[in-house]
Amino acid sequence: RLKLTQPTAEILFMGLVSDTNRFMYYYTTPHTFYLVGKLIKKMDLNIEQLYERLYLRPLNEVKLEGYIGLNMTVTEHKLGYIKIDNEILTELKVDSASAGNMINNFNFIEEVIVWVTFSEDKKQKQIRGAIRSRGAIINDLAGQYGGGGHRYASGVRLTSWDDVDKFIKELDKLCQDYLENTKKE
């Protein structure tokens, strides 16, 4: 009974693209492609234009991505992390959500299995943590800190840099355990 409109179809397509990281995650099936194909055909979606809308970014965010790449710390257990305080955000003219929004851009770093960006949100008096993983299950630890999400994509909101440091230590231990357990298999 519901009628699919062009704007709704476009938003649905962009949501599917971003939630599957361009159809690369394990839960993407042939059925996913079949349904997306039907959506594209039925609604005559201009996917080139939609991808541009989805990925076009302001220069300030590109500079932030460069800053993260240049300043990310990588531990011996393959945890990559960065702490971005309000001073850096102000200098780069981005908001605290920007770092979390680009977390998937760091998915292909060979030396990293779990990566996290922490960015200070002065207005909300919190530090946002966006966490991703290529194997280690991270949502249980995020839940212990009041956050949550999926097994490989989670987030936390912490109240101090001391809490961030504590979380980093536990996340690094999680990576260590994951690496040790995968060696045994």
JSON list of C-alpha atoms in Angstrom, two decimals:
[
{"chain": "A", "resi": 1, "resn": "ARG", "atom": "CA", "xyz": [0.00, 0.00, 0.00]},
{"chain": "A", "resi": 2, "resn": "LEU", "atom": "CA", "xyz": [2.95, 2.31, 0.48]},
{"chain": "A", "resi": 3, "resn": "LYS", "atom": "CA", "xyz": [4.13, 4.10, -2.62]},
{"chain": "A", "resi": 4, "resn": "LEU", "atom": "CA", "xyz": [7.86, 4.48, -3.22]},
{"chain": "A", "resi": 5, "resn": "THR", "atom": "CA", "xyz": [8.76, 8.01, -4.29]},
{"chain": "A", "resi": 6, "resn": "GLN", "atom": "CA", "xyz": [11.90, 9.06, -6.15]},
{"chain": "A", "resi": 7, "resn": "PRO", "atom": "CA", "xyz": [13.42, 10.92, -3.16]},
{"chain": "A", "resi": 8, "resn": "THR", "atom": "CA", "xyz": [12.71, 7.96, -0.86]},
{"chain": "A", "resi": 9, "resn": "ALA", "atom": "CA", "xyz": [14.26, 5.53, -3.37]},
{"chain": "A", "resi": 10, "resn": "GLU", "atom": "CA", "xyz": [17.37, 7.71, -3.60]},
{"chain": "A", "resi": 11, "resn": "ILE", "atom": "CA", "xyz": [17.75, 7.88, 0.17]},
{"chain": "A", "resi": 12, "resn": "LEU", "atom": "CA", "xyz": [17.18, 4.13, 0.46]},
{"chain": "A", "resi": 13, "resn": "PHE", "atom": "CA", "xyz": [19.88, 3.46, -2.15]},
{"chain": "A", "resi": 14, "resn": "MET", "atom": "CA", "xyz": [22.38, 5.78, -0.45]},
{"chain": "A", "resi": 15, "resn": "GLY", "atom": "CA", "xyz": [21.63, 4.15, 2.92]},
{"chain": "A", "resi": 16, "resn": "LEU", "atom": "CA", "xyz": [22.27, 0.71, 1.47]},
{"chain": "A", "resi": 17, "resn": "VAL", "atom": "CA", "xyz": [25.52, 1.88, -0.12]},
{"chain": "A", "resi": 18, "resn": "SER", "atom": "CA", "xyz": [26.83, 3.46, 3.09]},
{"chain": "A", "resi": 19, "resn": "ASP", "atom": "CA", "xyz": [25.63, 0.73, 5.50]},
{"chain": "A", "resi": 20, "resn": "THR", "atom": "CA", "xyz": [27.32, -1.95, 3.41]},
{"chain": "A", "resi": 21, "resn": "ASN", "atom": "CA", "xyz": [30.41, 0.20, 2.67]},
{"chain": "A", "resi": 22, "resn": "ARG", "atom": "CA", "xyz": [29.67, -0.02, -1.05]},
{"chain": "A", "resi": 23, "resn": "PHE", "atom": "CA", "xyz": [28.45, -3.63, -0.73]},
{"chain": "A", "resi": 24, "resn": "MET", "atom": "CA", "xyz": [31.74, -4.91, 0.73]},
{"chain": "A", "resi": 25, "resn": "TYR", "atom": "CA", "xyz": [30.62, -6.24, 4.13]},
{"chain": "A", "resi": 26, "resn": "TYR", "atom": "CA", "xyz": [30.09, -9.91, 4.90]},
{"chain": "A", "resi": 27, "resn": "TYR", "atom": "CA", "xyz": [26.33, -9.59, 5.17]},
{"chain": "A", "resi": 28, "resn": "THR", "atom": "CA", "xyz": [25.98, -8.42, 1.56]},
{"chain": "A", "resi": 29, "resn": "THR", "atom": "CA", "xyz": [24.45, -11.32, -0.35]},
{"chain": "A", "resi": 30, "resn": "PRO", "atom": "CA", "xyz": [23.43, -11.99, -3.95]},
{"chain": "A", "resi": 31, "resn": "HIS", "atom": "CA", "xyz": [19.89, -11.19, -2.79]},
{"chain": "A", "resi": 32, "resn": "THR", "atom": "CA", "xyz": [21.09, -7.72, -1.71]},
{"chain": "A", "resi": 33, "resn": "PHE", "atom": "CA", "xyz": [22.36, -7.06, -5.24]},
{"chain": "A", "resi": 34, "resn": "TYR", "atom": "CA", "xyz": [19.15, -8.43, -6.73]},
{"chain": "A", "resi": 35, "resn": "LEU", "atom": "CA", "xyz": [16.98, -6.08, -4.64]},
{"chain": "A", "resi": 36, "resn": "VAL", "atom": "CA", "xyz": [19.23, -3.07, -5.29]},
{"chain": "A", "resi": 37, "resn": "GLY", "atom": "CA", "xyz": [19.17, -3.87, -9.00]},
{"chain": "A", "resi": 38, "resn": "LYS", "atom": "CA", "xyz": [15.37, -3.93, -8.94]},
{"chain": "A", "resi": 39, "resn": "LEU", "atom": "CA", "xyz": [15.33, -0.58, -7.10]},
{"chain": "A", "resi": 40, "resn": "ILE", "atom": "CA", "xyz": [17.72, 1.02, -9.62]},
{"chain": "A", "resi": 41, "resn": "LYS", "atom": "CA", "xyz": [15.71, -0.24, -12.56]},
{"chain": "A", "resi": 42, "resn": "LYS", "atom": "CA", "xyz": [12.22, 0.48, -11.19]},
{"chain": "A", "resi": 43, "resn": "MET", "atom": "CA", "xyz": [13.05, 3.99, -10.02]},
{"chain": "A", "resi": 44, "resn": "ASP", "atom": "CA", "xyz": [15.52, 4.77, -12.84]},
{"chain": "A", "resi": 45, "resn": "LEU", "atom": "CA", "xyz": [18.13, 5.88, -10.31]},
{"chain": "A", "resi": 46, "resn": "ASN", "atom": "CA", "xyz": [21.09, 7.89, -11.51]},
{"chain": "A", "resi": 47, "resn": "ILE", "atom": "CA", "xyz": [23.66, 6.07, -9.39]},
{"chain": "A", "resi": 48, "resn": "GLU", "atom": "CA", "xyz": [26.59, 8.20, -10.58]},
{"chain": "A", "resi": 49, "resn": "GLN", "atom": "CA", "xyz": [24.82, 11.31, -9.28]},
{"chain": "A", "resi": 50, "resn": "LEU", "atom": "CA", "xyz": [23.85, 9.55, -6.03]},
{"chain": "A", "resi": 51, "resn": "TYR", "atom": "CA", "xyz": [27.42, 8.39, -5.37]},
{"chain": "A", "resi": 52, "resn": "GLU", "atom": "CA", "xyz": [28.60, 11.95, -5.94]},
{"chain": "A", "resi": 53, "resn": "ARG", "atom": "CA", "xyz": [26.05, 13.27, -3.42]},
{"chain": "A", "resi": 54, "resn": "LEU", "atom": "CA", "xyz": [27.15, 10.60, -0.98]},
{"chain": "A", "resi": 55, "resn": "TYR", "atom": "CA", "xyz": [30.92, 11.12, -1.25]},
{"chain": "A", "resi": 56, "resn": "LEU", "atom": "CA", "xyz": [31.45, 14.77, -2.21]},
{"chain": "A", "resi": 57, "resn": "ARG", "atom": "CA", "xyz": [33.01, 16.53, 0.79]},
{"chain": "A", "resi": 58, "resn": "PRO", "atom": "CA", "xyz": [34.23, 19.96, 1.75]},
{"chain": "A", "resi": 59, "resn": "LEU", "atom": "CA", "xyz": [37.98, 20.61, 1.65]},
{"chain": "A", "resi": 60, "resn": "ASN", "atom": "CA", "xyz": [38.06, 21.02, 5.45]},
{"chain": "A", "resi": 61, "resn": "GLU", "atom": "CA", "xyz": [36.98, 17.40, 5.90]},
{"chain": "A", "resi": 62, "resn": "VAL", "atom": "CA", "xyz": [39.62, 16.22, 3.44]},
{"chain": "A", "resi": 63, "resn": "LYS", "atom": "CA", "xyz": [42.22, 18.11, 5.50]},
{"chain": "A", "resi": 64, "resn": "LEU", "atom": "CA", "xyz": [40.89, 16.40, 8.64]},
{"chain": "A", "resi": 65, "resn": "GLU", "atom": "CA", "xyz": [41.24, 13.02, 6.94]},
{"chain": "A", "resi": 66, "resn": "GLY", "atom": "CA", "xyz": [44.86, 13.90, 6.11]},
{"chain": "A", "resi": 67, "resn": "TYR", "atom": "CA", "xyz": [45.46, 14.98, 9.70]},
{"chain": "A", "resi": 68, "resn": "ILE", "atom": "CA", "xyz": [44.10, 11.67, 10.97]},
{"chain": "A", "resi": 69, "resn": "GLY", "atom": "CA", "xyz": [46.27, 9.69, 8.56]},
{"chain": "A", "resi": 70, "resn": "LEU", "atom": "CA", "xyz": [49.38, 11.61, 9.55]},
{"chain": "A", "resi": 71, "resn": "ASN", "atom": "CA", "xyz": [48.75, 11.51, 13.30]},
{"chain": "A", "resi": 72, "resn": "MET", "atom": "CA", "xyz": [47.11, 8.14, 13.93]},
{"chain": "A", "resi": 73, "resn": "THR", "atom": "CA", "xyz": [48.84, 5.98, 16.52]},
{"chain": "A", "resi": 74, "resn": "VAL", "atom": "CA", "xyz": [49.10, 2.26, 15.74]},
{"chain": "A", "resi": 75, "resn": "THR", "atom": "CA", "xyz": [49.87, -0.16, 18.57]},
{"chain": "A", "resi": 76, "resn": "GLU", "atom": "CA", "xyz": [51.80, -3.42, 18.30]},
{"chain": "A", "resi": 77, "resn": "HIS", "atom": "CA", "xyz": [48.43, -5.22, 18.53]},
{"chain": "A", "resi": 78, "resn": "LYS", "atom": "CA", "xyz": [47.13, -3.43, 15.42]},
{"chain": "A", "resi": 79, "resn": "LEU", "atom": "CA", "xyz": [44.87, -0.90, 17.10]},
{"chain": "A", "resi": 80, "resn": "GLY", "atom": "CA", "xyz": [44.83, 2.41, 15.25]},
{"chain": "A", "resi": 81, "resn": "TYR", "atom": "CA", "xyz": [43.52, 5.43, 17.11]},
{"chain": "A", "resi": 82, "resn": "ILE", "atom": "CA", "xyz": [43.54, 9.19, 17.16]},
{"chain": "A", "resi": 83, "resn": "LYS", "atom": "CA", "xyz": [42.47, 11.75, 19.74]},
{"chain": "A", "resi": 84, "resn": "ILE", "atom": "CA", "xyz": [41.25, 15.02, 18.26]},
{"chain": "A", "resi": 85, "resn": "ASP", "atom": "CA", "xyz": [40.67, 17.81, 20.73]},
{"chain": "A", "resi": 86, "resn": "ASN", "atom": "CA", "xyz": [38.58, 20.93, 20.23]},
{"chain": "A", "resi": 87, "resn": "GLU", "atom": "CA", "xyz": [41.66, 23.00, 19.33]},
{"chain": "A", "resi": 88, "resn": "ILE", "atom": "CA", "xyz": [42.40, 20.82, 16.28]},
{"chain": "A", "resi": 89, "resn": "LEU", "atom": "CA", "xyz": [38.73, 20.78, 15.24]},
{"chain": "A", "resi": 90, "resn": "THR", "atom": "CA", "xyz": [38.63, 24.58, 15.44]},
{"chain": "A", "resi": 91, "resn": "GLU", "atom": "CA", "xyz": [41.90, 24.92, 13.52]},
{"chain": "A", "resi": 92, "resn": "LEU", "atom": "CA", "xyz": [40.60, 22.65, 10.73]},
{"chain": "A", "resi": 93, "resn": "LYS", "atom": "CA", "xyz": [37.14, 24.29, 10.82]},
{"chain": "A", "resi": 94, "resn": "VAL", "atom": "CA", "xyz": [35.20, 21.03, 11.28]},
{"chain": "A", "resi": 95, "resn": "ASP", "atom": "CA", "xyz": [32.78, 19.85, 13.92]},
{"chain": "A", "resi": 96, "resn": "SER", "atom": "CA", "xyz": [33.16, 16.96, 16.34]},
{"chain": "A", "resi": 97, "resn": "ALA", "atom": "CA", "xyz": [31.02, 14.61, 14.21]},
{"chain": "A", "resi": 98, "resn": "SER", "atom": "CA", "xyz": [33.29, 14.95, 11.18]},
{"chain": "A", "resi": 99, "resn": "ALA", "atom": "CA", "xyz": [35.94, 12.48, 12.39]},
{"chain": "A", "resi": 100, "resn": "GLY", "atom": "CA", "xyz": [33.33, 9.83, 13.16]},
{"chain": "A", "resi": 101, "resn": "ASN", "atom": "CA", "xyz": [31.67, 10.36, 9.80]},
{"chain": "A", "resi": 102, "resn": "MET", "atom": "CA", "xyz": [34.86, 9.41, 7.96]},
{"chain": "A", "resi": 103, "resn": "ILE", "atom": "CA", "xyz": [35.76, 6.37, 10.08]},
{"chain": "A", "resi": 104, "resn": "ASN", "atom": "CA", "xyz": [35.17, 3.95, 7.20]},
{"chain": "A", "resi": 105, "resn": "ASN", "atom": "CA", "xyz": [37.82, 5.76, 5.14]},
{"chain": "A", "resi": 106, "resn": "PHE", "atom": "CA", "xyz": [40.48, 4.00, 7.22]},
{"chain": "A", "resi": 107, "resn": "ASN", "atom": "CA", "xyz": [39.21, 0.48, 6.53]},
{"chain": "A", "resi": 108, "resn": "PHE", "atom": "CA", "xyz": [42.11, -0.50, 4.30]},
{"chain": "A", "resi": 109, "resn": "ILE", "atom": "CA", "xyz": [45.16, 0.09, 6.48]},
{"chain": "A", "resi": 110, "resn": "GLU", "atom": "CA", "xyz": [47.09, -3.18, 6.42]},
{"chain": "A", "resi": 111, "resn": "GLU", "atom": "CA", "xyz": [48.68, -2.71, 9.85]},
{"chain": "A", "resi": 112, "resn": "VAL", "atom": "CA", "xyz": [45.34, -2.10, 11.60]},
{"chain": "A", "resi": 113, "resn": "ILE", "atom": "CA", "xyz": [42.53, -4.49, 12.54]},
{"chain": "A", "resi": 114, "resn": "VAL", "atom": "CA", "xyz": [40.59, -2.12, 14.82]},
{"chain": "A", "resi": 115, "resn": "TRP", "atom": "CA", "xyz": [40.55, 1.66, 14.45]},
{"chain": "A", "resi": 116, "resn": "VAL", "atom": "CA", "xyz": [38.89, 4.42, 16.40]},
{"chain": "A", "resi": 117, "resn": "THR", "atom": "CA", "xyz": [38.62, 8.18, 16.21]},
{"chain": "A", "resi": 118, "resn": "PHE", "atom": "CA", "xyz": [37.96, 10.22, 19.33]},
{"chain": "A", "resi": 119, "resn": "SER", "atom": "CA", "xyz": [36.80, 13.79, 18.88]},
{"chain": "A", "resi": 120, "resn": "GLU", "atom": "CA", "xyz": [35.95, 16.31, 21.55]},
{"chain": "A", "resi": 121, "resn": "ASP", "atom": "CA", "xyz": [32.48, 17.83, 21.57]},
{"chain": "A", "resi": 122, "resn": "LYS", "atom": "CA", "xyz": [32.74, 20.91, 23.80]},
{"chain": "A", "resi": 123, "resn": "LYS", "atom": "CA", "xyz": [29.04, 21.78, 23.48]},
{"chain": "A", "resi": 124, "resn": "GLN", "atom": "CA", "xyz": [27.86, 18.35, 24.66]},
{"chain": "A", "resi": 125, "resn": "LYS", "atom": "CA", "xyz": [30.77, 18.03, 27.13]},
{"chain": "A", "resi": 126, "resn": "GLN", "atom": "CA", "xyz": [31.73, 14.62, 25.77]},
{"chain": "A", "resi": 127, "resn": "ILE", "atom": "CA", "xyz": [34.23, 12.83, 23.59]},
{"chain": "A", "resi": 128, "resn": "ARG", "atom": "CA", "xyz": [32.80, 10.87, 20.68]},
{"chain": "A", "resi": 129, "resn": "GLY", "atom": "CA", "xyz": [34.43, 7.60, 19.77]},
{"chain": "A", "resi": 130, "resn": "ALA", "atom": "CA", "xyz": [33.69, 5.90, 16.44]},
{"chain": "A", "resi": 131, "resn": "ILE", "atom": "CA", "xyz": [35.08, 2.36, 16.30]},
{"chain": "A", "resi": 132, "resn": "ARG", "atom": "CA", "xyz": [35.44, -0.10, 13.43]},
{"chain": "A", "resi": 133, "resn": "SER", "atom": "CA", "xyz": [36.93, -3.58, 13.20]},
{"chain": "A", "resi": 134, "resn": "ARG", "atom": "CA", "xyz": [38.05, -6.05, 10.61]},
{"chain": "A", "resi": 135, "resn": "GLY", "atom": "CA", "xyz": [37.65, -9.11, 12.83]},
{"chain": "A", "resi": 136, "resn": "ALA", "atom": "CA", "xyz": [37.69, -8.41, 16.56]},
{"chain": "A", "resi": 137, "resn": "ILE", "atom": "CA", "xyz": [34.20, -8.04, 18.05]},
{"chain": "A", "resi": 138, "resn": "ILE", "atom": "CA", "xyz": [34.02, -4.54, 19.51]},
{"chain": "A", "resi": 139, "resn": "ASN", "atom": "CA", "xyz": [30.40, -3.88, 20.49]},
{"chain": "A", "resi": 140, "resn": "ASP", "atom": "CA", "xyz": [30.62, -5.70, 23.84]},
{"chain": "A", "resi": 141, "resn": "LEU", "atom": "CA", "xyz": [33.44, -3.42, 25.01]},
{"chain": "A", "resi": 142, "resn": "ALA", "atom": "CA", "xyz": [31.61, -0.37, 23.67]},
{"chain": "A", "resi": 143, "resn": "GLY", "atom": "CA", "xyz": [28.56, -1.48, 25.67]},
{"chain": "A", "resi": 144, "resn": "GLN", "atom": "CA", "xyz": [30.63, -1.59, 28.86]},
{"chain": "A", "resi": 145, "resn": "TYR", "atom": "CA", "xyz": [31.29, 2.12, 28.32]},
{"chain": "A", "resi": 146, "resn": "GLY", "atom": "CA", "xyz": [27.66, 3.01, 27.67]},
{"chain": "A", "resi": 147, "resn": "GLY", "atom": "CA", "xyz": [27.97, 2.78, 23.90]},
{"chain": "A", "resi": 148, "resn": "GLY", "atom": "CA", "xyz": [26.96, 0.13, 21.46]},
{"chain": "A", "resi": 149, "resn": "GLY", "atom": "CA", "xyz": [26.48, -0.83, 17.88]},
{"chain": "A", "resi": 150, "resn": "HIS", "atom": "CA", "xyz": [27.27, -3.83, 15.76]},
{"chain": "A", "resi": 151, "resn": "ARG", "atom": "CA", "xyz": [29.99, -6.44, 16.13]},
{"chain": "A", "resi": 152, "resn": "TYR", "atom": "CA", "xyz": [32.34, -4.57, 13.78]},
{"chain": "A", "resi": 153, "resn": "ALA", "atom": "CA", "xyz": [30.96, -1.02, 13.92]},
{"chain": "A", "resi": 154, "resn": "SER", "atom": "CA", "xyz": [30.29, 0.67, 17.23]},
{"chain": "A", "resi": 155, "resn": "GLY", "atom": "CA", "xyz": [30.55, 3.93, 19.09]},
{"chain": "A", "resi": 156, "resn": "VAL", "atom": "CA", "xyz": [30.97, 5.40, 22.56]},
{"chain": "A", "resi": 157, "resn": "ARG", "atom": "CA", "xyz": [30.54, 8.78, 24.19]},
{"chain": "A", "resi": 158, "resn": "LEU", "atom": "CA", "xyz": [33.00, 9.37, 26.99]},
{"chain": "A", "resi": 159, "resn": "THR", "atom": "CA", "xyz": [33.31, 12.24, 29.45]},
{"chain": "A", "resi": 160, "resn": "SER", "atom": "CA", "xyz": [37.09, 12.64, 29.83]},
{"chain": "A", "resi": 161, "resn": "TRP", "atom": "CA", "xyz": [40.40, 12.00, 28.12]},
{"chain": "A", "resi": 162, "resn": "ASP", "atom": "CA", "xyz": [41.27, 9.72, 31.05]},
{"chain": "A", "resi": 163, "resn": "ASP", "atom": "CA", "xyz": [38.27, 7.56, 30.10]},
{"chain": "A", "resi": 164, "resn": "VAL", "atom": "CA", "xyz": [39.51, 7.60, 26.51]},
{"chain": "A", "resi": 165, "resn": "ASP", "atom": "CA", "xyz": [42.95, 6.36, 27.61]},
{"chain": "A", "resi": 166, "resn": "LYS", "atom": "CA", "xyz": [41.35, 3.59, 29.68]},
{"chain": "A", "resi": 167, "resn": "PHE", "atom": "CA", "xyz": [39.16, 2.58, 26.73]},
{"chain": "A", "resi": 168, "resn": "ILE", "atom": "CA", "xyz": [42.18, 2.54, 24.39]},
{"chain": "A", "resi": 169, "resn": "LYS", "atom": "CA", "xyz": [44.03, 0.17, 26.76]},
{"chain": "A", "resi": 170, "resn": "GLU", "atom": "CA", "xyz": [41.07, -2.21, 26.89]},
{"chain": "A", "resi": 171, "resn": "LEU", "atom": "CA", "xyz": [40.58, -2.02, 23.12]},
{"chain": "A", "resi": 172, "resn": "ASP", "atom": "CA", "xyz": [44.27, -2.77, 22.59]},
{"chain": "A", "resi": 173, "resn": "LYS", "atom": "CA", "xyz": [43.94, -5.80, 24.91]},
{"chain": "A", "resi": 174, "resn": "LEU", "atom": "CA", "xyz": [40.92, -6.92, 22.87]},
{"chain": "A", "resi": 175, "resn": "CYS", "atom": "CA", "xyz": [43.07, -6.69, 19.72]},
{"chain": "A", "resi": 176, "resn": "GLN", "atom": "CA", "xyz": [45.85, -8.66, 21.39]},
{"chain": "A", "resi": 177, "resn": "ASP", "atom": "CA", "xyz": [43.43, -11.41, 22.42]},
{"chain": "A", "resi": 178, "resn": "TYR", "atom": "CA", "xyz": [41.94, -11.50, 18.93]},
{"chain": "A", "resi": 179, "resn": "LEU", "atom": "CA", "xyz": [45.36, -11.83, 17.31]},
{"chain": "A", "resi": 180, "resn": "GLU", "atom": "CA", "xyz": [46.38, -14.60, 19.72]},
{"chain": "A", "resi": 181, "resn": "ASN", "atom": "CA", "xyz": [43.14, -16.51, 19.14]},
{"chain": "A", "resi": 182, "resn": "THR", "atom": "CA", "xyz": [43.31, -16.24, 15.34]},
{"chain": "A", "resi": 183, "resn": "LYS", "atom": "CA", "xyz": [46.90, -17.59, 15.37]},
{"chain": "A", "resi": 184, "resn": "LYS", "atom": "CA", "xyz": [45.63, -20.72, 17.15]},
{"chain": "A", "resi": 185, "resn": "GLU", "atom": "CA", "xyz": [42.96, -21.43, 14.54]}
]
